[in-house]
Coordinates of C-alpha atoms in Angstrom, one line a residue:
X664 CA -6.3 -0.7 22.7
X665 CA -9.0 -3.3 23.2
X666 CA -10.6 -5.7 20.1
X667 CA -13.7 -7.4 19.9
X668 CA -15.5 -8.6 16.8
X669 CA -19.0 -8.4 16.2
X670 CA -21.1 -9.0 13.1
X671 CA -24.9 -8.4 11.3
X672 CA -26.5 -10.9 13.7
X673 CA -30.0 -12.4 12.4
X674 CA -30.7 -9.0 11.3
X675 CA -31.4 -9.5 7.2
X676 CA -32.2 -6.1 7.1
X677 CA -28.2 -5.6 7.0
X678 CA -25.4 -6.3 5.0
X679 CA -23.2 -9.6 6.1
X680 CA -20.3 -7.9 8.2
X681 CA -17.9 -9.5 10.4
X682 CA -16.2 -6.2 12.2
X683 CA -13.9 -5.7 14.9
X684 CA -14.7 -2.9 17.7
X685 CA -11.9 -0.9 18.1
X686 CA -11.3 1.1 21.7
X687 CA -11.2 4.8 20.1
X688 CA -8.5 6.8 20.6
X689 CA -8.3 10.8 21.1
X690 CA -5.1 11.2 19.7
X691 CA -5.6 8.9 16.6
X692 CA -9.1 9.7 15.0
X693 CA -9.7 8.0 12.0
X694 CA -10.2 10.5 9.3
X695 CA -14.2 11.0 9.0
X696 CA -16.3 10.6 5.3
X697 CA -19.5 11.4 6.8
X698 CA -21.0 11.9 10.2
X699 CA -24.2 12.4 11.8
X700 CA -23.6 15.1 14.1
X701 CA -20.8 17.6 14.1
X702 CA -18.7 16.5 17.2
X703 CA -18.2 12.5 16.4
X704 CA -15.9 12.2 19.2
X705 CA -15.3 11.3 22.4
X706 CA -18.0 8.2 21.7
X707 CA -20.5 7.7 24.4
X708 CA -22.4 4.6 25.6
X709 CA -23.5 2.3 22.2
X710 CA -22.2 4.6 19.7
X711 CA -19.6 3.4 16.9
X712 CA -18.1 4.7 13.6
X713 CA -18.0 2.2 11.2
X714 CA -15.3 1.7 7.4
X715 CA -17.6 2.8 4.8
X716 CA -16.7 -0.3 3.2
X717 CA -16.4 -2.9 5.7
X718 CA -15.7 -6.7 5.1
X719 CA -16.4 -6.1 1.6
X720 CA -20.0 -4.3 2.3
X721 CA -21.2 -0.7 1.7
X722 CA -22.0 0.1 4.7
X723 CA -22.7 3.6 4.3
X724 CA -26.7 3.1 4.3
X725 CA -26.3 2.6 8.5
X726 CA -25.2 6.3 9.1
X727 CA -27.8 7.4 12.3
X728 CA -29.2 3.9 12.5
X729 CA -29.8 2.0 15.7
X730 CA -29.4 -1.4 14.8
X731 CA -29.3 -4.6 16.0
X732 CA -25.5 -6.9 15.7
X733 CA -23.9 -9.7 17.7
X734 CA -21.2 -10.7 19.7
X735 CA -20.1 -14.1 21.1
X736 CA -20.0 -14.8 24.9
X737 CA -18.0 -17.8 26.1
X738 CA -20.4 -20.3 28.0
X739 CA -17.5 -23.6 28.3
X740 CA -14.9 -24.7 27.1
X741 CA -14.4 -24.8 23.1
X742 CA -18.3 -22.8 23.3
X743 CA -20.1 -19.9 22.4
X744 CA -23.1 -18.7 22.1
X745 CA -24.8 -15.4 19.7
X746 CA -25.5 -12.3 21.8
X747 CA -27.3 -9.3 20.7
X748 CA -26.8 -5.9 21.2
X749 CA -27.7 -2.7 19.7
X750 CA -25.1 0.1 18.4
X751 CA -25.7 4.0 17.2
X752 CA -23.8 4.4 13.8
X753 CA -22.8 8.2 14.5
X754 CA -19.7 8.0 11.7
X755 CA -18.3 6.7 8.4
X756 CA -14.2 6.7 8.2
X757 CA -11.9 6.1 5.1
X758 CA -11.3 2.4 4.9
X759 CA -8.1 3.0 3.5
X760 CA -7.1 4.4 7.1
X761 CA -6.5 0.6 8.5
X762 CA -4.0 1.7 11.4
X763 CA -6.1 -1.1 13.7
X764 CA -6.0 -3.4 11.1
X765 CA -8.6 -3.8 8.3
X766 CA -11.9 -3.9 9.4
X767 CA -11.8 -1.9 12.4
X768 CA -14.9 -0.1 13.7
X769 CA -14.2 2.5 16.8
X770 CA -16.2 2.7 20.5
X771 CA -16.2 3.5 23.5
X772 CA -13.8 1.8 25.7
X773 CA -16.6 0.3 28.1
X774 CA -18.3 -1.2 25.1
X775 CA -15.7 -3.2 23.8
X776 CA -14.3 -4.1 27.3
X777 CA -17.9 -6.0 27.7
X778 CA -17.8 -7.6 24.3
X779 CA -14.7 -8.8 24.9
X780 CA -14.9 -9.9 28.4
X781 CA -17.8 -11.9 26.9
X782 CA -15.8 -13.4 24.3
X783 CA -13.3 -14.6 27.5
X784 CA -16.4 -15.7 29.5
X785 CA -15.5 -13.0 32.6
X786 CA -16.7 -10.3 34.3
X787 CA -15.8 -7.1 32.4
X788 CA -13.7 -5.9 35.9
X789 CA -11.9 -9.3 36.1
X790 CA -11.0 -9.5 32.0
X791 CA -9.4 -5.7 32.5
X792 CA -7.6 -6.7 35.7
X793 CA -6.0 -10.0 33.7
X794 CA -6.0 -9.9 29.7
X795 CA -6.1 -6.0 29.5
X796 CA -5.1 -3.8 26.9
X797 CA -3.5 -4.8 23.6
X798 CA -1.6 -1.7 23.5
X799 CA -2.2 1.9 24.2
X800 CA -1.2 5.4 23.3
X801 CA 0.3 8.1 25.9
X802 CA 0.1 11.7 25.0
X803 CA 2.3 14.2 26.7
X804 CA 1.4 17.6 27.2
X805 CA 4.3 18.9 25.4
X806 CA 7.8 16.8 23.5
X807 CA 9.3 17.6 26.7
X808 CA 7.5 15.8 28.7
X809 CA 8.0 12.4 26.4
X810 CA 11.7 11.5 28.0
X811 CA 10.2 11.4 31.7
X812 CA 7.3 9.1 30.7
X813 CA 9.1 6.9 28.8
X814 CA 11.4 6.3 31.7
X815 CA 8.6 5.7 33.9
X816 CA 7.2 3.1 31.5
X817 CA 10.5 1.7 31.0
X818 CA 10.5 1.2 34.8
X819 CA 7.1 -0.7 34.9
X820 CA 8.5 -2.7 32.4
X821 CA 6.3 -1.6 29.4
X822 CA 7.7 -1.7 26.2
X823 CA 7.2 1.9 25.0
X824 CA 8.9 3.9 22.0
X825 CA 8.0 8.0 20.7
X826 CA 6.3 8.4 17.7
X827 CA 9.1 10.8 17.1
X828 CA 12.0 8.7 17.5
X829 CA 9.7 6.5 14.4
X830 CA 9.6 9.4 12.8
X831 CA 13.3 10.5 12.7
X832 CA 14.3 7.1 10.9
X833 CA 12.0 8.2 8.1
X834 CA 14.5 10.2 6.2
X835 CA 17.3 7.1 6.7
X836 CA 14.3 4.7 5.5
X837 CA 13.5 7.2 2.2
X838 CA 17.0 7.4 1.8
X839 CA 17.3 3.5 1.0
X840 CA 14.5 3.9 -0.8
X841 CA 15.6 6.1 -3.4
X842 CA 19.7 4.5 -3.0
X843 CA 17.0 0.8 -4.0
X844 CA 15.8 3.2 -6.9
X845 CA 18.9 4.1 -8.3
X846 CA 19.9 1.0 -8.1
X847 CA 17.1 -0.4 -9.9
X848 CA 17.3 1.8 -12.8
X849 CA 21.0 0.9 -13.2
X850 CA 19.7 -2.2 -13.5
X851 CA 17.2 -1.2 -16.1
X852 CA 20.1 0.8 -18.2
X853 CA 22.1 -2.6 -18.3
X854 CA 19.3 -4.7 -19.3
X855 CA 18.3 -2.7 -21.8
X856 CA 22.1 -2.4 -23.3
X857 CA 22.1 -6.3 -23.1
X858 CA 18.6 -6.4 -24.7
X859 CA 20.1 -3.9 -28.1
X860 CA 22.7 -6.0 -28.0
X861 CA 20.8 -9.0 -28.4
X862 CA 18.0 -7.3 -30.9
X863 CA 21.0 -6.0 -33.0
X864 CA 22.2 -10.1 -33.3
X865 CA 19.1 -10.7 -34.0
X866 CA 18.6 -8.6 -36.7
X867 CA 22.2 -9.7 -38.4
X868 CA 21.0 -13.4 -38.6
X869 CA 17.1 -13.4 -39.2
X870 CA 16.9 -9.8 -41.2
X871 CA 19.9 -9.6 -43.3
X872 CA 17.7 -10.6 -46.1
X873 CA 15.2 -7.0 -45.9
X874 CA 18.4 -5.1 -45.2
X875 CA 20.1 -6.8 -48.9
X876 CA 16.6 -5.9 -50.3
X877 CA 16.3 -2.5 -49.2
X878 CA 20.4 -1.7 -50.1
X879 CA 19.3 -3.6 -53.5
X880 CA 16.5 -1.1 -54.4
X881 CA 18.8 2.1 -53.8
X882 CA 18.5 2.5 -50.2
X883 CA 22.1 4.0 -48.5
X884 CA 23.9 2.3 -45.4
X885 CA 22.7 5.3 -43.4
X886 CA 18.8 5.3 -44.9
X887 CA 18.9 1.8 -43.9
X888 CA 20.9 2.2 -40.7
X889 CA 18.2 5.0 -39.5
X890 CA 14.9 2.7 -40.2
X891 CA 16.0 0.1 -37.7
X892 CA 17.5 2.3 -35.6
X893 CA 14.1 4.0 -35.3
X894 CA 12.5 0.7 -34.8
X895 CA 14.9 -0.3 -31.8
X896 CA 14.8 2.8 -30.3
X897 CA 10.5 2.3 -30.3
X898 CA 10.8 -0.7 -28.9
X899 CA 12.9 1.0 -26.2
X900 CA 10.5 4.0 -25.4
X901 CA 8.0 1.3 -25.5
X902 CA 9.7 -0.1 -22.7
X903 CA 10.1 2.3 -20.9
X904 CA 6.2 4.2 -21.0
X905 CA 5.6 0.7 -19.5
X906 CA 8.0 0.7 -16.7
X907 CA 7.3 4.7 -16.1
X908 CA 3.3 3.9 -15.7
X909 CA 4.5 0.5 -13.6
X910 CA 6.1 2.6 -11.4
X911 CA 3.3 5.2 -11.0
X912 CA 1.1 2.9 -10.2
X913 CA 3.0 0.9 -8.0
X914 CA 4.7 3.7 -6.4
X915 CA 1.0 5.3 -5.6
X916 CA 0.2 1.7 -4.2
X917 CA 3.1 2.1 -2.1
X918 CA 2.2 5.4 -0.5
X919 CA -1.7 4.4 -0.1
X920 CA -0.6 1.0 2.0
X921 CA 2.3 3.3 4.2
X922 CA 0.0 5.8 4.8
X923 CA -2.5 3.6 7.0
X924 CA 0.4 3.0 9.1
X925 CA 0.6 4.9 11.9
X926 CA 4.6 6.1 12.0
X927 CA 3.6 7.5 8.5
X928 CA 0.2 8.9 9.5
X929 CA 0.2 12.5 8.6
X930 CA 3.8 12.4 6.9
X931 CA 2.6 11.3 3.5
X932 CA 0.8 13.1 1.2
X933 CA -2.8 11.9 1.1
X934 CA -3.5 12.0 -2.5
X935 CA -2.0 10.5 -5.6
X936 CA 1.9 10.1 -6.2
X937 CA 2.9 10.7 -9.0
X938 CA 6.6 10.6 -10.7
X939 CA 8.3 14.1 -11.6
X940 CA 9.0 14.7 -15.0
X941 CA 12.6 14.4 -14.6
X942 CA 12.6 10.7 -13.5
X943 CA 9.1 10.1 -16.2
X944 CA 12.0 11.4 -18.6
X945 CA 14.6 9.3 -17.7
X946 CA 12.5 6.3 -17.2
X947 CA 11.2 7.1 -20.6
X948 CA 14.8 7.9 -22.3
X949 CA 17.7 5.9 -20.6
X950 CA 15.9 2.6 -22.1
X951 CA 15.9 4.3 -25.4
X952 CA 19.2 5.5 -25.5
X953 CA 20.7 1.9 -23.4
X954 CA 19.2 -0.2 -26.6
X955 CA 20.3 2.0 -29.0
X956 CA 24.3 2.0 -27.8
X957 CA 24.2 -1.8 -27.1
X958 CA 21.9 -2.4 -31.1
X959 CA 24.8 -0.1 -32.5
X960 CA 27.9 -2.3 -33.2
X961 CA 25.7 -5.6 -34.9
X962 CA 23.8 -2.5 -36.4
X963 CA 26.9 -1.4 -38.0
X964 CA 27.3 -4.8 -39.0
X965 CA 24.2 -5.6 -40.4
X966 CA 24.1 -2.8 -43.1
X967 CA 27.7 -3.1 -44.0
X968 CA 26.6 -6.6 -45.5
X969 CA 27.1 -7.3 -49.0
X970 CA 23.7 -7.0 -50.8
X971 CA 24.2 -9.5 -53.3
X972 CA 25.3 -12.2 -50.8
X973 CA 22.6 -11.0 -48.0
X974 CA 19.9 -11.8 -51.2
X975 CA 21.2 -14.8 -52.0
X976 CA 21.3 -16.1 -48.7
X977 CA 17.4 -15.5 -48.6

């Protein structure tokens, strides 16, 4: 893979973009929004596909435009001067799909070597022959095939690895995952136990006075027991909604950011991720039923007080 940035030049016909051309590869094609012919790739000559969004611009107004952009070329030491060039915009990919890195725009390979043998001040033959590639990707014509290259690379003393060996430490990565879940929401039950607890102490010293009021006005243990009961366990589920749509969110964050990846590329869903109803359950009850068992004892407590003394006190 070769890099070389470019941006909007003096052109104010165009948004402000500072991109980075991005050797395309066959066996990674970024996934396409719109195009302006039906075959996108291979590219040819001064064709690119641009982000639709790219350094914060909408760029999808270039689709089928020839424009004008430029590149740096290397004319001393510590110097550079403007270049310009002009590109065919034949595609518009997800920006979300930032497996080069965010603001990534794909071309040929012969394009981007002379951009960035410009950038080094050398001939475009010279800057392959010394700086290269940044890294590349070697398909096989079949899985058997992968052992036999792999060893040959070895040899030549490239560091090389299969996408599939990636691929089989998925389900020991998701496994830690969801052992870290687990985890976390025994974490969550004992925080919210220490929470009731604390709620229930709370409402012995600073509410003793509306529990003697209520008891005082005819109100039984249990009557009054069940009215702050209910009001714990809200504050629970209350708790809990919040940490069930924290999750969703953040969980769908998650997915989005490990999808541009490329060991996950194709191995996560690509829409949203949501919860199932058994964990939005438990997320949503465990809190509840946590406050309620550590609130219970100083609850206990609380409407067992004397209503006389709990008045007087006020």
């Amino acid at each position: 893979m070769l890099q070389a940035s470019f941006d909007s030049g003096p052109d104010e016909s165009l948004p402000p973009f500072l991109l980075y051309a991005t050797s395309a590869r066959a066996s990674v094609p970024p996934p396409l929004r719109q195009k302006a012919r039906p075959q996108v790739f291979p590219l040819h000559g001064h064709e690119v596909v641009l982000p639709a969004v790219g350094d914060g611009q909408d760029l999808s107004g270039l689709l089928g435009r020839t424009v004008s952009i430029s590149y740096t070329k290397r004319i001393g030491e510590n110097r550079g001067t403007g270049v310009t060039d002009r590109i065919t915009v034949v595609g518009l990919y997800d920006p979300a799909w930032q497996i080069d890195g965010p603001n990534a725009a794909y071309a040929a390979t012969p394009l981007v070597a002379k951009w960035a043998a410009a950038r080094e001040g050398v001939e475009v033959e010279r800057f392959l022959g010394t700086r290269g590639f940044a890294r590349a990707t070697v398909v096989t014509a079949g899985p058997e095939a992968v052992g036999g290259v792999l060893e040959r690379l070895h040899e030549q003393r490239f560091h090389a690895y299969a996408v599939a060996d990636r691929v089989r430490e998925l389900p020991v990565l998701l496994e830690l995952f969801r052992w870290g879940a687990l985890l976390m929401l025994g974490l969550l039950v004992v925080a919210a136990a220490v929470t009731g607890a604390g709620m229930g102490s709370g409402l012995l010293r600073e509410r003793v006075h509306e529990i003697g009021l209520l008891r005082a006005v005819g109100r039984t243990r249990r009557e009054v027991a069940a009215v702050f009961a209910v009001e714990i366990g809200a504050t629970g589920l209350a708790a809990g909604a919040a940490g069930a749509l924290c999750g969703a969110v953040g969980g769908a964050l998650v997915v989005r950011g490990l999808a541009g990846m490329e060991i996950f590329a194709g191995h996560l869903p690509a829409g949203p991720v949501l919860p199932g109803p058994w964990a939005v359950a438990a997320t949503l009850l465990l809190p509840v039923a946590a406050v309620l068992t550590g609130a219970a004892r100083p609850l206990r407590r609380a409407v067992r007080t004397d209503p006389t003394r709990a008045l007087r006190d006020w």
